[in-house]
mmCIF file of C-alpha atoms and ligand atoms in Angstrom:
data_model
loop_
_atom_site.group_PDB
_atom_site.id
_atom_site.type_symbol
_atom_site.label_atom_id
_atom_site.label_comp_id
_atom_site.label_asym_id
_atom_site.label_seq_id
_atom_site.Cartn_x
_atom_site.Cartn_y
_atom_site.Cartn_z
ATOM 1 C CA MET A 1396 -21.188 34.695 7.388
ATOM 2 C CA SER A 1397 -22.931 33.107 4.371
ATOM 3 C CA ASN A 1398 -19.907 32.560 2.135
ATOM 4 C CA LEU A 1399 -16.141 32.213 2.270
ATOM 5 C CA SER A 1400 -13.886 35.240 2.669
ATOM 6 C CA VAL A 1401 -11.629 33.803 -0.088
ATOM 7 C CA ASP A 1402 -12.217 33.139 -3.805
ATOM 8 C CA ASN A 1403 -10.010 30.027 -3.930
ATOM 9 C CA LEU A 1404 -8.941 27.400 -1.401
ATOM 10 C CA LEU A 1405 -5.167 27.711 -1.640
ATOM 11 C CA GLY A 1406 -4.175 26.984 1.957
ATOM 12 C CA ILE A 1407 -5.421 27.152 5.534
ATOM 13 C CA LYS A 1408 -3.227 30.183 6.138
ATOM 14 C CA TYR A 1409 -5.486 32.251 3.857
ATOM 15 C CA LEU A 1410 -8.680 31.320 5.777
ATOM 16 C CA LYS A 1411 -10.391 33.021 8.723
ATOM 17 C CA LEU A 1412 -11.925 31.175 11.677
ATOM 18 C CA GLN A 1413 -15.394 32.000 10.312
ATOM 19 C CA ASP A 1414 -14.504 30.286 6.994
ATOM 20 C CA ILE A 1415 -13.638 27.072 8.816
ATOM 21 C CA GLU A 1416 -16.792 27.243 10.931
ATOM 22 C CA LEU A 1417 -18.884 27.752 7.775
ATOM 23 C CA ILE A 1418 -17.191 24.818 6.011
ATOM 24 C CA PHE A 1419 -17.853 22.591 9.064
ATOM 25 C CA GLN A 1420 -21.505 23.660 9.225
ATOM 26 C CA MET A 1421 -21.972 22.854 5.500
ATOM 27 C CA ALA A 1422 -20.043 19.578 5.830
ATOM 28 C CA SER A 1423 -22.337 18.474 8.695
ATOM 29 C CA ASN A 1424 -25.350 19.071 6.447
ATOM 30 C CA PHE A 1425 -23.746 17.216 3.530
ATOM 31 C CA LYS A 1426 -22.717 14.321 5.796
ATOM 32 C CA LYS A 1427 -26.392 13.784 6.655
ATOM 33 C CA ILE A 1428 -27.240 13.737 2.934
ATOM 34 C CA ILE A 1429 -24.526 11.253 1.929
ATOM 35 C CA ASN A 1430 -25.690 8.889 4.636
ATOM 36 C CA LYS A 1431 -29.201 8.745 3.122
ATOM 37 C CA ARG A 1432 -30.244 6.178 0.528
ATOM 38 C CA ILE A 1433 -30.296 8.848 -2.207
ATOM 39 C CA LYS A 1434 -26.917 10.523 -1.722
ATOM 40 C CA LYS A 1435 -27.112 13.075 -4.505
ATOM 41 C CA VAL A 1436 -28.280 16.711 -4.633
ATOM 42 C CA PRO A 1437 -28.644 18.916 -7.750
ATOM 43 C CA SER A 1438 -26.726 21.908 -6.299
ATOM 44 C CA LEU A 1439 -23.857 22.019 -8.857
ATOM 45 C CA ARG A 1440 -25.581 20.725 -11.986
ATOM 46 C CA ASP A 1441 -24.541 23.886 -13.909
ATOM 47 C CA ILE A 1442 -20.883 23.665 -12.768
ATOM 48 C CA THR A 1443 -17.980 21.826 -14.465
ATOM 49 C CA ILE A 1444 -14.974 20.736 -12.402
ATOM 50 C CA ALA A 1445 -11.580 19.446 -13.593
ATOM 51 C CA ASN A 1446 -9.510 17.310 -11.228
ATOM 52 C CA LEU A 1447 -5.877 17.813 -12.302
ATOM 53 C CA PHE A 1448 -3.558 15.398 -10.508
ATOM 54 C CA PHE A 1449 0.155 15.755 -11.249
ATOM 55 C CA GLU A 1450 1.017 13.437 -8.311
ATOM 56 C CA ASN A 1451 -0.262 10.077 -7.109
ATOM 57 C CA SER A 1452 -3.407 10.041 -5.001
ATOM 58 C CA THR A 1453 -6.081 7.618 -3.847
ATOM 59 C CA ARG A 1454 -8.126 9.294 -1.091
ATOM 60 C CA THR A 1455 -8.030 12.929 -2.238
ATOM 61 C CA LYS A 1456 -8.687 12.185 -5.921
ATOM 62 C CA LEU A 1457 -11.529 9.739 -5.292
ATOM 63 C CA SER A 1458 -13.194 11.812 -2.606
ATOM 64 C CA PHE A 1459 -13.105 15.000 -4.693
ATOM 65 C CA GLU A 1460 -14.621 13.091 -7.610
ATOM 66 C CA LEU A 1461 -17.300 11.567 -5.417
ATOM 67 C CA ALA A 1462 -18.039 14.934 -3.759
ATOM 68 C CA GLU A 1463 -18.461 16.513 -7.217
ATOM 69 C CA LYS A 1464 -20.754 13.703 -8.401
ATOM 70 C CA ARG A 1465 -22.827 13.830 -5.193
ATOM 71 C CA LEU A 1466 -23.362 17.548 -5.966
ATOM 72 C CA SER A 1467 -24.310 16.714 -9.618
ATOM 73 C CA ALA A 1468 -21.394 18.666 -11.155
ATOM 74 C CA ASP A 1469 -19.948 17.680 -14.545
ATOM 75 C CA VAL A 1470 -16.509 16.186 -13.858
ATOM 76 C CA ILE A 1471 -13.366 15.631 -15.933
ATOM 77 C CA ASN A 1472 -10.257 13.918 -14.625
ATOM 78 C CA PHE A 1473 -6.646 14.348 -15.625
ATOM 79 C CA SER A 1474 -3.576 12.352 -14.579
ATOM 80 C CA SER A 1475 -0.211 13.757 -15.611
ATOM 81 C CA SER A 1476 1.195 10.250 -16.242
ATOM 82 C CA VAL A 1477 -1.060 9.794 -19.304
ATOM 83 C CA SER A 1478 -1.225 13.423 -20.480
ATOM 84 C CA SER A 1479 0.577 15.768 -22.872
ATOM 85 C CA VAL A 1480 2.655 17.005 -19.906
ATOM 86 C CA ASN A 1481 4.879 14.091 -20.938
ATOM 87 C CA LYS A 1482 5.325 15.822 -24.329
ATOM 88 C CA GLY A 1483 6.591 18.998 -22.628
ATOM 89 C CA GLU A 1484 3.389 21.005 -22.078
ATOM 90 C CA THR A 1485 3.584 23.441 -19.134
ATOM 91 C CA LEU A 1486 1.183 23.557 -16.183
ATOM 92 C CA LEU A 1487 -0.174 26.909 -17.334
ATOM 93 C CA ASP A 1488 -0.734 25.777 -20.932
ATOM 94 C CA THR A 1489 -2.381 22.583 -19.718
ATOM 95 C CA VAL A 1490 -4.775 24.513 -17.481
ATOM 96 C CA LYS A 1491 -5.538 27.160 -20.143
ATOM 97 C CA ASN A 1492 -6.519 24.338 -22.520
ATOM 98 C CA VAL A 1493 -8.718 22.739 -19.862
ATOM 99 C CA LEU A 1494 -10.410 26.105 -19.199
ATOM 100 C CA ALA A 1495 -11.035 26.593 -22.940
ATOM 101 C CA MET A 1496 -13.444 23.655 -22.544
ATOM 102 C CA LYS A 1497 -15.557 25.867 -20.180
ATOM 103 C CA VAL A 1498 -14.466 24.520 -16.819
ATOM 104 C CA ASP A 1499 -15.443 26.498 -13.691
ATOM 105 C CA ILE A 1500 -13.344 24.955 -10.894
ATOM 106 C CA ILE A 1501 -9.855 23.398 -10.968
ATOM 107 C CA VAL A 1502 -8.855 20.923 -8.255
ATOM 108 C CA LEU A 1503 -5.058 20.733 -8.395
ATOM 109 C CA ARG A 1504 -2.567 18.340 -6.864
ATOM 110 C CA HIS A 1505 0.995 19.217 -7.821
ATOM 111 C CA PRO A 1506 4.484 18.360 -6.516
ATOM 112 C CA ASN A 1507 5.622 22.012 -6.544
ATOM 113 C CA PRO A 1508 4.909 24.106 -3.426
ATOM 114 C CA GLY A 1509 2.966 27.189 -4.489
ATOM 115 C CA ALA A 1510 1.565 25.669 -7.719
ATOM 116 C CA SER A 1511 -2.029 26.535 -6.726
ATOM 117 C CA VAL A 1512 -1.110 30.105 -5.771
ATOM 118 C CA PHE A 1513 0.699 30.468 -9.114
ATOM 119 C CA LEU A 1514 -2.367 29.267 -11.028
ATOM 120 C CA SER A 1515 -4.728 31.528 -9.085
ATOM 121 C CA ARG A 1516 -2.669 34.547 -10.210
ATOM 122 C CA ASN A 1517 -2.638 33.515 -13.862
ATOM 123 C CA ILE A 1518 -6.049 32.085 -14.706
ATOM 124 C CA ASN A 1519 -9.682 32.982 -14.282
ATOM 125 C CA ALA A 1520 -11.245 30.009 -12.469
ATOM 126 C CA LYS A 1521 -11.720 28.889 -8.899
ATOM 127 C CA ILE A 1522 -8.756 26.835 -7.624
ATOM 128 C CA VAL A 1523 -8.808 24.206 -4.890
ATOM 129 C CA ASN A 1524 -5.401 23.084 -3.650
ATOM 130 C CA ALA A 1525 -5.495 19.280 -3.291
ATOM 131 C CA GLY A 1526 -1.898 19.210 -2.000
ATOM 132 C CA ASP A 1527 1.084 21.185 -3.328
ATOM 133 C CA GLY A 1528 4.433 19.567 -2.623
ATOM 134 C CA THR A 1529 5.613 20.156 0.943
ATOM 135 C CA HIS A 1530 3.472 23.306 1.298
ATOM 136 C CA GLU A 1531 -0.216 22.785 2.205
ATOM 137 C CA HIS A 1532 -3.014 20.221 2.000
ATOM 138 C CA PRO A 1533 -5.944 22.327 3.215
ATOM 139 C CA THR A 1534 -8.792 19.872 2.600
ATOM 140 C CA GLN A 1535 -6.909 17.192 4.577
ATOM 141 C CA ALA A 1536 -6.471 19.540 7.544
ATOM 142 C CA LEU A 1537 -10.149 20.511 7.417
ATOM 143 C CA LEU A 1538 -11.311 16.889 7.347
ATOM 144 C CA ASP A 1539 -8.886 16.041 10.169
ATOM 145 C CA ALA A 1540 -10.148 18.883 12.351
ATOM 146 C CA PHE A 1541 -13.779 18.042 11.473
ATOM 147 C CA SER A 1542 -13.137 14.424 12.541
ATOM 148 C CA ILE A 1543 -11.708 15.594 15.887
ATOM 149 C CA LYS A 1544 -14.724 17.863 16.427
ATOM 150 C CA GLU A 1545 -17.056 15.012 15.567
ATOM 151 C CA LYS A 1546 -15.393 12.712 18.117
ATOM 152 C CA TYR A 1547 -14.899 15.188 20.981
ATOM 153 C CA GLY A 1548 -17.613 17.812 20.378
ATOM 154 C CA GLU A 1549 -15.045 20.604 20.337
ATOM 155 C CA ILE A 1550 -11.442 21.219 19.337
ATOM 156 C CA LYS A 1551 -10.554 24.056 21.711
ATOM 157 C CA GLY A 1552 -8.161 22.836 24.398
ATOM 158 C CA LYS A 1553 -7.501 19.443 22.791
ATOM 159 C CA ARG A 1554 -3.858 18.361 22.731
ATOM 160 C CA VAL A 1555 -2.894 17.142 19.259
ATOM 161 C CA LEU A 1556 0.474 15.507 18.605
ATOM 162 C CA ILE A 1557 1.760 15.269 15.036
ATOM 163 C CA VAL A 1558 4.233 12.386 14.776
ATOM 164 C CA GLY A 1559 6.839 11.766 12.094
ATOM 165 C CA ASP A 1560 8.137 13.472 8.974
ATOM 166 C CA VAL A 1561 7.002 17.044 9.653
ATOM 167 C CA LEU A 1562 9.732 18.489 7.412
ATOM 168 C CA HIS A 1563 8.243 17.086 4.190
ATOM 169 C CA SER A 1564 4.596 17.138 5.256
ATOM 170 C CA ARG A 1565 1.988 19.497 3.800
ATOM 171 C CA VAL A 1566 -0.515 17.724 6.068
ATOM 172 C CA ALA A 1567 1.474 18.788 9.150
ATOM 173 C CA LEU A 1568 1.669 22.443 8.128
ATOM 174 C CA SER A 1569 -2.019 22.719 7.228
ATOM 175 C CA ASN A 1570 -3.009 20.848 10.409
ATOM 176 C CA ILE A 1571 -0.923 23.175 12.583
ATOM 177 C CA PHE A 1572 -2.515 26.292 11.019
ATOM 178 C CA CYS A 1573 -6.032 24.839 11.211
ATOM 179 C CA LEU A 1574 -5.953 23.302 14.698
ATOM 180 C CA LYS A 1575 -4.279 26.303 16.300
ATOM 181 C CA MET A 1576 -6.864 28.623 14.745
ATOM 182 C CA LEU A 1577 -9.545 26.399 16.305
ATOM 183 C CA GLY A 1578 -7.918 26.612 19.750
ATOM 184 C CA ALA A 1579 -6.138 23.238 20.004
ATOM 185 C CA GLU A 1580 -2.667 22.832 21.492
ATOM 186 C CA VAL A 1581 -0.385 21.285 18.859
ATOM 187 C CA ASN A 1582 3.067 19.754 19.319
ATOM 188 C CA VAL A 1583 5.213 17.495 17.149
ATOM 189 C CA CYS A 1584 7.387 14.438 17.699
ATOM 190 C CA GLY A 1585 9.997 12.760 15.493
ATOM 191 C CA PRO A 1586 13.688 12.788 14.662
ATOM 192 C CA SER A 1587 15.226 16.298 14.799
ATOM 193 C CA SER A 1588 16.399 15.764 11.216
ATOM 194 C CA LEU A 1589 12.734 15.616 10.114
ATOM 195 C CA MET A 1590 11.700 18.847 11.883
ATOM 196 C CA PRO A 1591 11.681 22.175 10.036
ATOM 197 C CA LYS A 1592 14.007 24.885 11.386
ATOM 198 C CA TYR A 1593 11.093 27.370 11.543
ATOM 199 C CA LEU A 1594 9.058 25.194 13.999
ATOM 200 C CA ASP A 1595 9.172 27.891 16.731
ATOM 201 C CA THR A 1596 7.522 30.409 14.427
ATOM 202 C CA LEU A 1597 4.529 28.042 14.105
ATOM 203 C CA GLY A 1598 4.032 28.048 17.896
ATOM 204 C CA VAL A 1599 4.620 24.316 18.325
ATOM 205 C CA SER A 1600 7.201 22.437 20.424
ATOM 206 C CA HIS A 1601 9.191 19.358 19.563
ATOM 207 C CA PHE A 1602 9.219 16.163 21.645
ATOM 208 C CA SER A 1603 12.094 13.766 20.945
ATOM 209 C CA ASN A 1604 10.671 11.034 23.169
ATOM 210 C CA LEU A 1605 7.560 9.400 21.705
ATOM 211 C CA LYS A 1606 6.223 7.974 24.984
ATOM 212 C CA GLU A 1607 6.436 11.356 26.734
ATOM 213 C CA ALA A 1608 4.780 12.988 23.743
ATOM 214 C CA LEU A 1609 1.926 10.485 23.700
ATOM 215 C CA GLU A 1610 1.418 10.945 27.479
ATOM 216 C CA TRP A 1611 0.964 14.667 26.759
ATOM 217 C CA SER A 1612 -1.528 14.192 23.919
ATOM 218 C CA ASP A 1613 -5.243 13.437 23.509
ATOM 219 C CA ILE A 1614 -4.863 12.718 19.816
ATOM 220 C CA ALA A 1615 -1.893 11.517 17.742
ATOM 221 C CA ASN A 1616 -1.963 12.315 14.021
ATOM 222 C CA VAL A 1617 0.684 10.002 12.598
ATOM 223 C CA LEU A 1618 2.458 10.844 9.337
ATOM 224 C CA ARG A 1619 3.990 8.660 6.659
ATOM 225 C CA ILE A 1620 7.728 8.899 6.045
ATOM 226 C CA GLN A 1621 7.828 10.598 2.639
ATOM 227 C CA LEU A 1622 10.775 8.784 1.070
ATOM 228 C CA GLU A 1623 9.821 10.190 -2.350
ATOM 229 C CA ARG A 1624 10.592 13.742 -1.128
ATOM 230 C CA GLN A 1625 13.831 12.884 0.713
ATOM 231 C CA GLU A 1626 16.954 13.646 -1.261
ATOM 232 C CA VAL A 1627 19.260 12.459 1.559
ATOM 233 C CA ASN A 1628 18.955 9.885 4.388
ATOM 234 C CA TYR A 1629 17.348 11.593 7.389
ATOM 235 C CA PHE A 1630 17.601 8.495 9.640
ATOM 236 C CA PRO A 1631 19.630 5.261 9.485
ATOM 237 C CA SER A 1632 16.874 2.866 8.332
ATOM 238 C CA LEU A 1633 13.098 2.399 8.355
ATOM 239 C CA ARG A 1634 13.609 -0.398 10.900
ATOM 240 C CA GLU A 1635 15.317 1.963 13.333
ATOM 241 C CA TYR A 1636 12.757 4.702 12.669
ATOM 242 C CA SER A 1637 10.003 2.243 13.475
ATOM 243 C CA MET A 1638 11.699 1.095 16.702
ATOM 244 C CA ILE A 1639 11.952 4.680 18.009
ATOM 245 C CA TYR A 1640 8.979 6.492 16.430
ATOM 246 C CA GLY A 1641 6.594 3.690 15.417
ATOM 247 C CA ILE A 1642 3.385 3.343 17.459
ATOM 248 C CA ASP A 1643 2.308 -0.173 18.400
ATOM 249 C CA LYS A 1644 -0.199 -1.667 20.830
ATOM 250 C CA THR A 1645 2.445 -2.350 23.508
ATOM 251 C CA LEU A 1646 3.363 1.342 23.551
ATOM 252 C CA LEU A 1647 -0.293 2.467 23.706
ATOM 253 C CA ASP A 1648 -1.056 -0.057 26.483
ATOM 254 C CA SER A 1649 1.883 1.307 28.509
ATOM 255 C CA LEU A 1650 0.349 4.823 28.624
ATOM 256 C CA ASN A 1651 -1.729 6.068 31.551
ATOM 257 C CA LYS A 1652 -4.462 7.198 29.164
ATOM 258 C CA GLU A 1653 -6.321 6.353 25.969
ATOM 259 C CA ILE A 1654 -5.517 8.447 22.920
ATOM 260 C CA THR A 1655 -7.127 8.719 19.512
ATOM 261 C CA ILE A 1656 -5.046 7.661 16.507
ATOM 262 C CA MET A 1657 -5.317 9.506 13.194
ATOM 263 C CA HIS A 1658 -3.417 9.130 9.909
ATOM 264 C CA PRO A 1659 -3.941 10.975 6.615
ATOM 265 C CA GLY A 1660 -2.996 7.857 4.589
ATOM 266 C CA PRO A 1661 -1.460 6.087 2.863
ATOM 267 C CA ILE A 1662 -0.268 4.089 5.899
ATOM 268 C CA ASN A 1663 3.038 2.257 5.835
ATOM 269 C CA ARG A 1664 1.904 -0.559 8.132
ATOM 270 C CA GLY A 1665 4.690 -1.749 10.396
ATOM 271 C CA VAL A 1666 6.657 1.507 9.973
ATOM 272 C CA GLU A 1667 4.849 4.451 11.617
ATOM 273 C CA LEU A 1668 1.863 2.386 12.851
ATOM 274 C CA SER A 1669 1.439 -1.299 13.598
ATOM 275 C CA ALA A 1670 -1.531 -2.985 11.944
ATOM 276 C CA ASP A 1671 -3.250 -3.652 15.300
ATOM 277 C CA VAL A 1672 -3.134 0.086 16.143
ATOM 278 C CA ALA A 1673 -4.266 1.200 12.672
ATOM 279 C CA ASP A 1674 -7.273 -1.131 12.927
ATOM 280 C CA SER A 1675 -7.991 -0.638 16.645
ATOM 281 C CA LYS A 1676 -11.007 1.018 18.270
ATOM 282 C CA HIS A 1677 -8.770 4.026 19.037
ATOM 283 C CA SER A 1678 -8.234 4.667 15.327
ATOM 284 C CA ILE A 1679 -10.515 7.120 13.461
ATOM 285 C CA ILE A 1680 -8.607 6.762 10.187
ATOM 286 C CA LEU A 1681 -11.589 5.564 8.138
ATOM 287 C CA ASN A 1682 -13.836 8.220 9.734
ATOM 288 C CA GLN A 1683 -11.348 10.768 8.374
ATOM 289 C CA VAL A 1684 -11.766 9.292 4.887
ATOM 290 C CA GLU A 1685 -15.577 9.329 5.197
ATOM 291 C CA ASN A 1686 -15.528 12.964 6.347
ATOM 292 C CA GLY A 1687 -13.296 13.889 3.405
ATOM 293 C CA VAL A 1688 -16.244 13.607 1.019
ATOM 294 C CA ALA A 1689 -18.499 15.884 3.116
ATOM 295 C CA ILE A 1690 -15.731 18.461 3.640
ATOM 296 C CA ARG A 1691 -14.944 18.569 -0.084
ATOM 297 C CA MET A 1692 -18.653 18.861 -0.943
ATOM 298 C CA ALA A 1693 -18.854 21.853 1.415
ATOM 299 C CA ILE A 1694 -15.855 23.614 -0.136
ATOM 300 C CA LEU A 1695 -16.987 23.045 -3.730
ATOM 301 C CA TYR A 1696 -20.528 24.151 -2.882
ATOM 302 C CA LEU A 1697 -19.292 27.376 -1.282
ATOM 303 C CA LEU A 1698 -16.873 28.228 -4.128
ATOM 304 C CA ALA A 1699 -19.527 27.440 -6.739
ATOM 305 C CA GLY A 1700 -21.861 29.832 -4.914
ATOM 306 C CA LYS A 1701 -19.375 32.598 -5.645
ATOM 307 C CA ILE A 1702 -19.386 31.739 -9.365
ATOM 308 C CA LYS A 1703 -23.185 31.777 -9.469
ATOM 309 C CA ASN A 1704 -23.305 35.160 -7.694
ATOM 310 C CA ASN A 1705 -21.021 36.630 -10.387
ATOM 311 C CA LYS A 1706 -22.921 35.182 -13.382
HETATM 312 N N1 CP B 1177 -4.261 11.897 2.434
HETATM 313 C C1 CP B 1177 -3.951 11.950 1.141
HETATM 314 O O1 CP B 1177 -3.687 13.015 0.567
HETATM 315 O O2 CP B 1177 -3.978 10.725 0.513
HETATM 316 P P1 CP B 1177 -3.770 10.538 -1.054
HETATM 317 O O3 CP B 1177 -2.343 10.897 -1.376
HETATM 318 O O4 CP B 1177 -4.078 9.087 -1.320
HETATM 319 O O5 CP B 1177 -4.718 11.461 -1.767
#
């Protein structure tokens, strides 16, 4: 396969296995380039990309922007906090105005689940979902899976544990879709109150006991407690959450095996992960961030190829 089966990247659930394999192959090539002294290629110099962020972001926003610049695209950035959204402008009107400036690709982060799908049905531009509420975060799942493949050589058969606030996590949902498609076993661990009711339909099981769950796993992808999305208290206090579901060095040392620690960021140090675990040799958290640029370059390159084929 030489290009994606989809016209937009809206979620992992819309991708085929061959799409993911193609993205990984491209990302490997781009990773070699961005580790050279001259990190830039001219591939997208005729493409304009708008990064529209209606929610806070550090890693995703910066790595999309860097990926675009490494590919020589023209880039404009938008943050809702300093935009005319605050004067009542709708998402659709905002995007139509951006597209009137001859933009080819929209990268969208939005608090509403389904915002990217909505846009894709109402505008004529390529859309990349950079995280939509509690729904999906496809580029995060792809960079997570790519990082696992890079460390272990293959994903098939690996046991991946997702720990924490699965209920509010777009990272968890996209990771489950992506890793299962690639042949990993995926289970989750955390308070029952932070598990979605439809967990069975995703083909994953729930561990209540963190130590047992870690003994089962090869890799633990640890999530942040998303207080900003919690309208009620799902557990008594962060202190108690940390005592039962936080991972520290003492817990890891008590296991009969070594496991790899991942985290999508931002980390709440001392809550879901202790600082010594986040910074330990078992952690590949900064490798994930590094791979985010190559993965996003691959996706933008492949979507831009579709625009060029239609011109
Ligand atoms: N992983 C992730 O989406 O981080 P940001 O919110 O900082 O982009």
